[in-house]
Amino acid sequence: MKKIALEEHFGATDPNIVQQSEEHFTPQAWPGRRAELLDIHEARLRQMDELEIEKVILSLLAPGIQSLHDRTQAVDWAQRLNDYAADQVAANPDRFESFAALPMQDPYRATEELERSVNDLGLVGALINGFSQVGDEDTVVYLDDPRYAEFWATVAELDVPVYLHPRDPLASKSPQYDGHPWLYGSSWAFSVETGTHALRLMGSGLFDRHPNLTIILGHLGELLPYNIWRTDHRLAVAPRGLDVEHSFGHYLRTNFYLTTSGNFRTPTLLNAIQEVGADRIMFSADYPFESMAEAATWFDRVELNDRDKHKIASGNAQRLFGLSPV
Ligand code: GRE
Ligand code: ZN
């Protein structure tokens, strides 16, 4: 089945950001993954052809710009990497689009860079890797912070989605993981961190101020579809100061889209469909951190009615990003 995929990462050596991903691989696996991150038009495209992935929306690897605590460096690298992304799309616009990377360390410059990326470079939205380190390594700022009020107003005005992508929490702020390094990364901490970040956005009233904002979450919703009923159920009894217009379940079904990136599990997909509906789920792989072939062969074999399967494969992404039919 023809598919669009939208959590598909690239790296670069100028500026040299690709090495950020090294910690996620064994020394044996790293050289191959590094090459896959740096490649766009060769092995990646060949696999897309084989697997009927007709279009890919590219994004920078994680944590990317979000960990560059020096503001000037964050702004400079984001600009250069977005220029690079736009050049890659221009080299094969039938098969590639890209999200922008944004220097959230400087809200004003991040807003400008989003406008430049969308209006001048033709990028389709932004992918933000969770909180940003600002000024020094230990200062973390989440996207519900009041400093981002203008940024979110601009996102709403431009009417582009923001992909909220995982990063690890800082070890200095995560005693719950002490002595258990296997809980970091994509096995567990990524999802807890990102699902919690999404709940912060909901609880901050962001979607009351901007009811048309669209946030995309990968990995079939970073644990949220499984637990959202309970979260609302308990908040109704003990709101602890929460003051928003709707339930979190409402925001999840209204302001979020979920992708299948890195979560090729049919019962989990069916649960997500039951919680948010097949209109809000989109195929993705999470290449090269995950296998494009595993993602595609799993999805192609999932037993689902044709209409919903087509929506998840490509129809929803086509509509959300205004893409031409694949
Ligand atoms: C990702 O970007 O999704 C990712 C990483 C590192 C390891 C696994 C993974 O950045 O899925
Ligand atoms: Zn990813």
Short mmCIF file of C-alpha atoms and ligand atoms in Angstrom, two decimals:
data_model
loop_
_atom_site.label_atom_id
_atom_site.label_comp_id
_atom_site.label_asym_id
_atom_site.label_seq_id
_atom_site.Cartn_x
_atom_site.Cartn_y
_atom_site.Cartn_z
CA MET A 1 0.00 0.00 0.00
CA LYS A 2 1.33 3.46 -0.89
CA LYS A 3 2.45 5.34 2.19
CA ILE A 4 3.69 8.69 3.47
CA ALA A 5 6.10 8.66 6.45
CA LEU A 6 6.82 11.63 8.68
CA GLU A 7 9.20 10.85 11.52
CA GLU A 8 12.24 10.19 9.41
CA HIS A 9 15.50 11.71 10.55
CA PHE A 10 18.65 13.05 9.00
CA GLY A 11 21.98 14.20 10.37
CA ALA A 12 24.71 16.44 9.01
CA THR A 13 28.45 16.88 9.39
CA ASP A 14 28.52 20.61 8.63
CA PRO A 15 27.45 21.66 11.18
CA ASN A 16 28.54 18.46 12.84
CA ILE A 17 25.40 17.34 14.62
CA VAL A 18 25.24 13.68 13.58
CA GLN A 19 27.38 12.54 16.51
CA GLN A 20 24.51 13.35 18.90
CA SER A 21 22.98 9.99 17.97
CA GLU A 22 26.07 7.89 18.72
CA GLU A 23 25.08 7.18 22.34
CA HIS A 24 21.99 5.28 21.17
CA PHE A 25 23.96 2.58 19.38
CA THR A 26 26.63 -0.02 20.09
CA PRO A 27 30.07 0.80 18.64
CA GLN A 28 29.48 -1.96 16.07
CA ALA A 29 26.15 -0.54 14.88
CA TRP A 30 27.06 3.15 14.88
CA PRO A 31 29.03 3.51 11.60
CA GLY A 32 26.11 2.03 9.62
CA ARG A 33 23.49 4.18 11.34
CA ARG A 34 25.65 7.26 10.96
CA ALA A 35 25.85 6.62 7.21
CA GLU A 36 22.07 6.17 7.07
CA LEU A 37 21.50 9.45 8.91
CA LEU A 38 23.77 11.27 6.45
CA ASP A 39 22.19 9.69 3.35
CA ILE A 40 18.97 10.93 1.82
CA HIS A 41 18.94 10.25 -1.91
CA GLU A 42 20.58 6.84 -2.17
CA ALA A 43 19.96 3.91 0.22
CA ARG A 44 17.06 5.74 1.89
CA LEU A 45 15.32 6.40 -1.41
CA ARG A 46 15.92 2.84 -2.64
CA GLN A 47 14.21 1.48 0.47
CA MET A 48 11.33 3.91 0.02
CA ASP A 49 10.90 2.61 -3.54
CA GLU A 50 10.92 -1.02 -2.42
CA LEU A 51 8.45 -0.45 0.40
CA GLU A 52 5.96 1.86 -1.37
CA ILE A 53 6.84 4.82 0.83
CA GLU A 54 6.00 7.46 -1.71
CA LYS A 55 6.83 10.50 0.34
CA VAL A 56 8.90 11.23 3.43
CA ILE A 57 8.80 14.32 5.62
CA LEU A 58 12.36 14.66 6.89
CA SER A 59 13.47 16.05 10.25
CA LEU A 60 16.74 16.59 12.07
CA LEU A 61 17.79 13.94 14.60
CA ALA A 62 17.26 14.40 18.38
CA PRO A 63 17.94 16.29 20.56
CA GLY A 64 19.27 18.41 17.70
CA ILE A 65 19.04 22.16 18.24
CA GLN A 66 17.24 21.72 21.60
CA SER A 67 20.47 20.76 23.41
CA LEU A 68 22.57 23.68 22.11
CA HIS A 69 22.34 25.85 25.22
CA ASP A 70 24.33 28.65 23.61
CA ARG A 71 21.65 30.81 21.97
CA THR A 72 23.82 32.14 19.17
CA GLN A 73 24.92 28.65 18.19
CA ALA A 74 21.33 27.37 18.34
CA VAL A 75 20.10 30.13 16.01
CA ASP A 76 23.01 29.74 13.60
CA TRP A 77 22.83 25.93 13.39
CA ALA A 78 19.04 25.92 12.99
CA GLN A 79 19.30 28.31 10.04
CA ARG A 80 22.04 26.29 8.37
CA LEU A 81 20.26 22.98 8.91
CA ASN A 82 16.96 24.32 7.61
CA ASP A 83 18.73 25.61 4.50
CA TYR A 84 20.26 22.15 4.12
CA ALA A 85 16.84 20.49 4.55
CA ALA A 86 15.29 22.77 1.93
CA ASP A 87 18.09 21.89 -0.51
CA GLN A 88 17.43 18.18 0.04
CA VAL A 89 13.72 18.66 -0.67
CA ALA A 90 14.52 20.71 -3.77
CA ALA A 91 16.68 17.86 -5.08
CA ASN A 92 13.64 15.55 -5.19
CA PRO A 93 10.42 17.40 -4.36
CA ASP A 94 8.18 14.53 -5.45
CA ARG A 95 9.54 12.33 -2.69
CA PHE A 96 10.65 14.63 0.14
CA GLU A 97 9.36 17.40 2.37
CA SER A 98 10.91 18.58 5.62
CA PHE A 99 10.08 19.94 9.04
CA ALA A 100 12.10 22.89 10.34
CA ALA A 101 14.37 22.65 13.39
CA LEU A 102 13.92 25.63 15.71
CA PRO A 103 16.19 27.45 18.20
CA MET A 104 13.68 27.61 21.05
CA GLN A 105 16.48 29.01 23.25
CA ASP A 106 15.54 32.36 21.68
CA PRO A 107 11.75 32.56 21.29
CA TYR A 108 11.85 35.60 19.02
CA ARG A 109 14.45 34.12 16.67
CA ALA A 110 12.65 30.75 16.75
CA THR A 111 9.47 32.46 15.62
CA GLU A 112 11.36 34.25 12.84
CA GLU A 113 13.01 31.01 11.79
CA LEU A 114 9.66 29.24 11.63
CA GLU A 115 8.29 32.01 9.42
CA ARG A 116 11.36 31.90 7.19
CA SER A 117 11.23 28.09 7.00
CA VAL A 118 7.57 27.96 6.05
CA ASN A 119 7.24 31.08 3.91
CA ASP A 120 10.63 31.21 2.20
CA LEU A 121 11.96 27.64 2.31
CA GLY A 122 8.67 25.80 1.86
CA LEU A 123 9.09 23.55 4.90
CA VAL A 124 5.85 22.00 6.16
CA GLY A 125 5.97 22.78 9.90
CA ALA A 126 8.44 22.24 12.73
CA LEU A 127 9.72 19.27 14.68
CA ILE A 128 10.80 20.20 18.21
CA ASN A 129 12.71 17.73 20.35
CA GLY A 130 11.02 18.40 23.67
CA PHE A 131 12.42 20.91 26.18
CA SER A 132 15.33 23.18 25.28
CA GLN A 133 18.43 23.81 27.36
CA VAL A 134 18.75 27.57 27.62
CA GLY A 135 21.87 29.51 28.58
CA ASP A 136 23.47 26.59 30.42
CA GLU A 137 23.21 22.81 30.37
CA ASP A 138 20.99 22.52 33.43
CA THR A 139 18.31 25.08 32.60
CA VAL A 140 15.42 23.39 30.85
CA VAL A 141 12.45 25.17 29.31
CA TYR A 142 9.30 23.39 28.20
CA LEU A 143 7.03 24.59 25.42
CA ASP A 144 4.22 25.65 27.77
CA ASP A 145 6.48 28.40 29.15
CA PRO A 146 4.92 31.89 28.90
CA ARG A 147 7.94 33.07 26.87
CA TYR A 148 6.48 31.10 23.94
CA ALA A 149 3.14 32.94 23.77
CA GLU A 150 4.05 34.81 20.57
CA PHE A 151 5.64 31.72 19.07
CA TRP A 152 2.44 29.70 19.45
CA ALA A 153 0.35 32.57 18.09
CA THR A 154 2.56 32.50 14.99
CA VAL A 155 2.25 28.71 14.67
CA ALA A 156 -1.53 29.09 14.80
CA GLU A 157 -1.47 31.90 12.24
CA LEU A 158 0.78 29.97 9.85
CA ASP A 159 -1.48 26.97 10.40
CA VAL A 160 1.33 24.40 10.35
CA PRO A 161 1.71 21.32 12.59
CA VAL A 162 4.40 20.98 15.26
CA TYR A 163 5.81 17.50 15.76
CA LEU A 164 6.68 17.07 19.45
CA HIS A 165 9.54 14.56 19.27
CA PRO A 166 11.23 12.77 22.21
CA ARG A 167 14.50 13.54 23.90
CA ASP A 168 15.92 12.15 27.11
CA PRO A 169 15.35 13.98 30.39
CA LEU A 170 18.57 15.25 31.98
CA ALA A 171 20.16 12.71 34.34
CA SER A 172 20.73 15.55 36.84
CA LYS A 173 16.95 15.92 37.09
CA SER A 174 15.91 12.25 36.87
CA PRO A 175 16.69 10.34 40.06
CA GLN A 176 14.00 7.80 39.12
CA TYR A 177 16.42 6.43 36.49
CA ASP A 178 19.57 6.38 38.68
CA GLY A 179 21.43 3.09 38.30
CA HIS A 180 19.07 1.90 35.54
CA PRO A 181 20.59 3.32 32.34
CA TRP A 182 18.43 1.00 30.19
CA LEU A 183 15.40 3.10 31.11
CA TYR A 184 16.80 6.05 29.13
CA GLY A 185 16.21 6.54 25.43
CA SER A 186 13.55 5.00 23.28
CA SER A 187 12.93 1.99 25.54
CA TRP A 188 11.08 4.06 28.13
CA ALA A 189 12.24 7.58 29.12
CA PHE A 190 11.53 9.11 25.69
CA SER A 191 7.85 8.26 25.92
CA VAL A 192 7.33 9.28 29.54
CA GLU A 193 9.14 12.57 28.91
CA THR A 194 7.23 13.37 25.73
CA GLY A 195 3.81 12.24 26.94
CA THR A 196 4.29 14.40 30.04
CA HIS A 197 5.33 17.36 27.87
CA ALA A 198 2.13 16.94 25.83
CA LEU A 199 0.05 16.94 29.04
CA ARG A 200 1.82 20.15 30.12
CA LEU A 201 0.70 21.78 26.86
CA MET A 202 -2.89 20.65 27.48
CA GLY A 203 -2.86 21.79 31.12
CA SER A 204 -1.39 25.20 30.27
CA GLY A 205 -4.52 26.21 28.36
CA LEU A 206 -2.57 26.40 25.08
CA PHE A 207 -5.39 24.74 23.14
CA ASP A 208 -8.02 27.01 24.70
CA ARG A 209 -6.07 30.02 23.45
CA HIS A 210 -5.42 28.40 20.04
CA PRO A 211 -8.13 25.79 19.39
CA ASN A 212 -6.81 25.09 15.89
CA LEU A 213 -3.24 24.17 16.89
CA THR A 214 -2.07 20.76 15.74
CA ILE A 215 0.62 18.81 17.60
CA ILE A 216 1.90 15.48 16.27
CA LEU A 217 3.16 12.76 18.61
CA GLY A 218 5.08 9.71 17.46
CA HIS A 219 5.23 6.16 18.83
CA LEU A 220 1.41 5.85 18.78
CA GLY A 221 0.98 8.70 21.22
CA GLU A 222 3.81 8.35 23.76
CA LEU A 223 1.66 6.25 26.16
CA LEU A 224 -1.20 8.78 26.22
CA PRO A 225 -4.00 6.84 24.46
CA TYR A 226 -3.58 4.03 26.98
CA ASN A 227 -3.91 6.27 30.03
CA ILE A 228 -5.86 9.37 29.01
CA TRP A 229 -9.19 8.17 30.38
CA ARG A 230 -7.67 7.57 33.81
CA THR A 231 -5.92 10.95 33.78
CA ASP A 232 -9.24 12.72 33.14
CA HIS A 233 -11.09 10.47 35.55
CA ARG A 234 -8.75 11.39 38.41
CA LEU A 235 -8.48 15.08 37.50
CA ALA A 236 -12.27 15.34 37.73
CA VAL A 237 -11.96 14.33 41.39
CA ALA A 238 -8.72 16.18 42.24
CA PRO A 239 -7.95 18.97 39.75
CA ARG A 240 -4.99 20.33 41.77
CA GLY A 241 -5.40 23.78 40.26
CA LEU A 242 -6.01 22.63 36.70
CA ASP A 243 -8.15 25.23 34.98
CA VAL A 244 -8.80 24.46 31.31
CA GLU A 245 -11.95 24.35 29.23
CA HIS A 246 -11.93 20.71 28.14
CA SER A 247 -10.82 17.25 29.22
CA PHE A 248 -7.35 16.07 28.21
CA GLY A 249 -9.09 13.38 26.16
CA HIS A 250 -10.82 16.16 24.23
CA TYR A 251 -7.49 17.85 23.44
CA LEU A 252 -5.94 14.52 22.45
CA ARG A 253 -8.77 13.91 19.98
CA THR A 254 -8.94 17.53 18.74
CA ASN A 255 -5.43 18.99 18.73
CA PHE A 256 -3.22 15.95 18.22
CA TYR A 257 -2.29 13.52 15.50
CA LEU A 258 -0.35 10.34 16.32
CA THR A 259 2.09 8.40 14.18
CA THR A 260 3.09 4.75 14.20
CA SER A 261 6.81 5.58 14.40
CA GLY A 262 8.76 2.89 16.23
CA ASN A 263 5.63 1.18 17.57
CA PHE A 264 4.75 -1.58 15.12
CA ARG A 265 2.25 -3.30 17.36
CA THR A 266 -1.28 -4.03 16.20
CA PRO A 267 -3.08 -4.10 19.59
CA THR A 268 -1.50 -0.72 20.40
CA LEU A 269 -2.62 0.68 17.04
CA LEU A 270 -6.16 -0.58 17.60
CA ASN A 271 -6.24 1.02 21.05
CA ALA A 272 -5.07 4.33 19.56
CA ILE A 273 -7.74 4.12 16.86
CA GLN A 274 -10.37 3.53 19.53
CA GLU A 275 -9.20 6.52 21.58
CA VAL A 276 -8.54 9.15 18.88
CA GLY A 277 -10.06 7.73 15.69
CA ALA A 278 -8.49 6.58 12.42
CA ASP A 279 -8.62 10.14 11.06
CA ARG A 280 -5.81 11.18 13.44
CA ILE A 281 -3.25 8.43 12.98
CA MET A 282 -0.51 8.45 10.35
CA PHE A 283 2.02 5.87 9.25
CA SER A 284 5.69 6.57 10.07
CA ALA A 285 8.83 4.47 10.58
CA ASP A 286 11.39 6.53 12.61
CA TYR A 287 14.20 5.69 10.21
CA PRO A 288 17.11 5.12 10.70
CA PHE A 289 16.54 4.47 14.40
CA GLU A 290 14.00 1.89 13.33
CA SER A 291 13.85 -0.29 10.26
CA MET A 292 11.83 1.14 7.39
CA ALA A 293 11.21 -2.44 6.21
CA GLU A 294 9.88 -3.59 9.58
CA ALA A 295 7.54 -0.60 9.77
CA ALA A 296 6.25 -1.05 6.24
CA THR A 297 5.83 -4.82 6.24
CA TRP A 298 4.03 -4.66 9.60
CA PHE A 299 1.70 -1.94 8.42
CA ASP A 300 1.00 -3.52 5.04
CA ARG A 301 -0.16 -6.69 6.81
CA VAL A 302 -2.33 -5.07 9.49
CA GLU A 303 -5.93 -6.20 9.16
CA LEU A 304 -8.04 -3.08 9.06
CA ASN A 305 -10.87 -1.94 6.82
CA ASP A 306 -9.55 -0.46 3.56
CA ARG A 307 -10.85 3.03 4.21
CA ASP A 308 -9.16 3.46 7.58
CA LYS A 309 -6.00 1.77 6.37
CA HIS A 310 -5.72 4.14 3.44
CA LYS A 311 -6.24 7.14 5.72
CA ILE A 312 -3.46 5.99 8.05
CA ALA A 313 -1.14 5.06 5.18
CA SER A 314 -1.35 8.39 3.37
CA GLY A 315 -4.75 10.09 3.37
CA ASN A 316 -4.48 11.82 6.74
CA ALA A 317 -0.95 13.13 6.08
CA GLN A 318 -2.00 14.29 2.64
CA ARG A 319 -4.87 16.28 4.11
CA LEU A 320 -2.94 17.64 7.11
CA PHE A 321 0.03 18.86 5.04
CA GLY A 322 -1.85 19.71 1.85
CA LEU A 323 0.24 17.23 -0.15
CA SER A 324 -0.63 15.97 -3.61
CA PRO A 325 -2.10 12.45 -3.72
CA VAL A 326 0.46 9.62 -3.70
C1 GRE B 1 14.40 8.93 17.56
O1 GRE B 1 14.80 10.00 17.10
O2 GRE B 1 13.21 8.63 17.46
C2 GRE B 1 15.35 8.02 18.25
C3 GRE B 1 16.59 8.50 18.66
C4 GRE B 1 17.47 7.64 19.28
C5 GRE B 1 17.14 6.33 19.49
C6 GRE B 1 15.91 5.85 19.09
C7 GRE B 1 15.00 6.69 18.47
O3 GRE B 1 16.93 9.79 18.46
O4 GRE B 1 13.81 6.24 18.07
ZN ZN B 2 12.27 9.86 15.94
#
